[in-house]
């Protein structure tokens, strides 16, 4: 079984001090946004004094406590790296080249078009962690096999392929030094390999846009034809068509070819002029008419990342309020007002703030249903409020409007709810979907199983919704909120969730499994490890427990699959 001996590395700005590590790793620092050697040695450990001298010389007790706290998070970050290596080792051993690992039956499966999605999704996580052997193995596979796969494979989904494969390739290009024309990691192929492969893929994916009679792309592309096709019902998901712009914009920037950005941005420019409900939009849209279809409004599946990309695409373009992209910021602000007005309620008896749904539009009944996917929203709200700066810095520079403060408060309230969706269950892991007890809605006998939770009567978990797919959204929001508020409770919450993943989803032979039911012990396992566990969940844990200068939020945007891309001008 593949193992990796090097320890993860904490990053510090300025002069590096500290204990020795196995090797130096290269990456990105918060130094003008330039890609340069930044991985430093972990923070200095507290001095080892004789028992009778402790506290009497050297650092005062509160400084010793601070240093001990730092070493605790270095150790926890190392635990995350070990989890990543364990996940990769199972994939490498049983499923290399397949899209996903089935860890229980120890085989691979192609569910995303057969482009080796786990390889590409995991690569930039390995780069960030300094897991050099994984970087070498994944990079070699991409260099040897991926272009051939792209030219020969069949139907793929535009959205999933863009966020996982195209996004992963572009992030790897940047993180391996692509824009400087040199491979600063000394591992894997030359960065141009990632860029050339990305262009090969994107040229085929463009057909989803150019084949459509409107600005709304078709949902699927056949790679070997190549050709594009509607979904079976003829509709595209609103989230899917509006969650490809970060990737295509960045590809245009680094390739010098404007086609990618032009086609992708047509979607948002078109949606700008469509009728909305206080900035909120239905979850389906027709590529034939260019109009929304149905009235279902939600921030869960098929709706979620539309709102995420409104603010992130604006941030990517440099946050210039006088630019041609101001409409995106305005759409985002209007939508968040709509969320607060139409979708936010509190549970009883303990007042958890949650985001519900309007399955029949604003004139229909409110549903107190919240997908785990909605837990992306606390992070997005915080990012939109401070534009990636710490709250303290944004306050000092007088950058926060009243509405920003409202959104930041909502972000913190929702993050608490998302965390309680974990702690209310027997396993400490969240279900795929939760309902909330309100004055209008209640069901008995459907709690999460943890009778010690204060919120056991606030959260309702239906039998069909009790599975856990190793999703990243809550950890993503904890990471962003920790970076922005600097409140260590978000790290502690993240550690509780990580320990639950380790306890109940780790498969001894390699990899991690999804769960069938998080409310019972022991939980029954599902035979699947999603690519996003390596690409997103473990990456966000690692960054949550690490130095805040790594991939700084005012210089990078993460695509919806957690692939970091640089902000223009940073």
PDB file of C-alpha atoms in Angstrom, residues 9-14 27-34 36-40 77 128 390 479 482-483 486 543-556 558:
ATOM      1  CA  UNK A   9       3.772  22.014   6.527  1.00  0.00           C
ATOM      2  CA  UNK A  10       2.461  25.045   8.272  1.00  0.00           C
ATOM      3  CA  UNK A  11       2.944  28.279   6.399  1.00  0.00           C
ATOM      4  CA  UNK A  12       4.102  31.547   7.853  1.00  0.00           C
ATOM      5  CA  UNK A  13       4.801  34.918   6.309  1.00  0.00           C
ATOM      6  CA  UNK A  14       8.127  36.640   6.741  1.00  0.00           C
ATOM      7  CA  UNK A  27       3.361  26.862  -3.238  1.00  0.00           C
ATOM      8  CA  UNK A  28       1.599  30.163  -3.036  1.00  0.00           C
ATOM      9  CA  UNK A  29       2.090  32.936  -0.529  1.00  0.00           C
ATOM     10  CA  UNK A  30       0.290  36.106   0.283  1.00  0.00           C
ATOM     11  CA  UNK A  31       3.019  38.195  -1.314  1.00  0.00           C
ATOM     12  CA  UNK A  32       1.543  40.216  -4.110  1.00  0.00           C
ATOM     13  CA  UNK A  33      -0.320  37.103  -5.231  1.00  0.00           C
ATOM     14  CA  UNK A  34       2.831  35.764  -6.867  1.00  0.00           C
ATOM     15  CA  UNK A  36       6.677  31.462  -5.024  1.00  0.00           C
ATOM     16  CA  UNK A  37       8.265  29.248  -2.387  1.00  0.00           C
ATOM     17  CA  UNK A  38       6.114  29.683   0.671  1.00  0.00           C
ATOM     18  CA  UNK A  39       5.792  26.489   2.630  1.00  0.00           C
ATOM     19  CA  UNK A  40       7.731  27.170   5.801  1.00  0.00           C
ATOM     20  CA  UNK A  77      -3.411  19.284   9.907  1.00  0.00           C
ATOM     21  CA  UNK A 128      -1.366  22.356  -1.460  1.00  0.00           C
ATOM     22  CA  UNK A 390     -10.738  39.596   7.736  1.00  0.00           C
ATOM     23  CA  UNK A 479     -12.972  27.403   6.635  1.00  0.00           C
ATOM     24  CA  UNK A 482     -12.564  31.056  10.338  1.00  0.00           C
ATOM     25  CA  UNK A 483     -10.457  32.989   7.854  1.00  0.00           C
ATOM     26  CA  UNK A 486     -10.638  34.498  13.101  1.00  0.00           C
ATOM     27  CA  UNK A 543      -6.792  24.768   5.080  1.00  0.00           C
ATOM     28  CA  UNK A 544      -9.101  25.254   8.092  1.00  0.00           C
ATOM     29  CA  UNK A 545      -6.441  23.832  10.414  1.00  0.00           C
ATOM     30  CA  UNK A 546      -3.522  25.648   8.745  1.00  0.00           C
ATOM     31  CA  UNK A 547      -1.968  29.050   8.357  1.00  0.00           C
ATOM     32  CA  UNK A 548      -4.315  31.751   7.099  1.00  0.00           C
ATOM     33  CA  UNK A 549      -1.763  33.037   4.560  1.00  0.00           C
ATOM     34  CA  UNK A 550      -2.090  29.914   2.406  1.00  0.00           C
ATOM     35  CA  UNK A 551      -4.377  30.574  -0.582  1.00  0.00           C
ATOM     36  CA  UNK A 552      -5.569  33.922   0.886  1.00  0.00           C
ATOM     37  CA  UNK A 553      -9.223  34.688   0.258  1.00  0.00           C
ATOM     38  CA  UNK A 554      -8.552  38.196  -1.004  1.00  0.00           C
ATOM     39  CA  UNK A 555      -6.297  36.837  -3.754  1.00  0.00           C
ATOM     40  CA  UNK A 556      -8.041  33.584  -4.746  1.00  0.00           C
ATOM     41  CA  UNK A 558     -12.360  28.671  -5.046  1.00  0.00           C
TER      42      UNK A 558
END
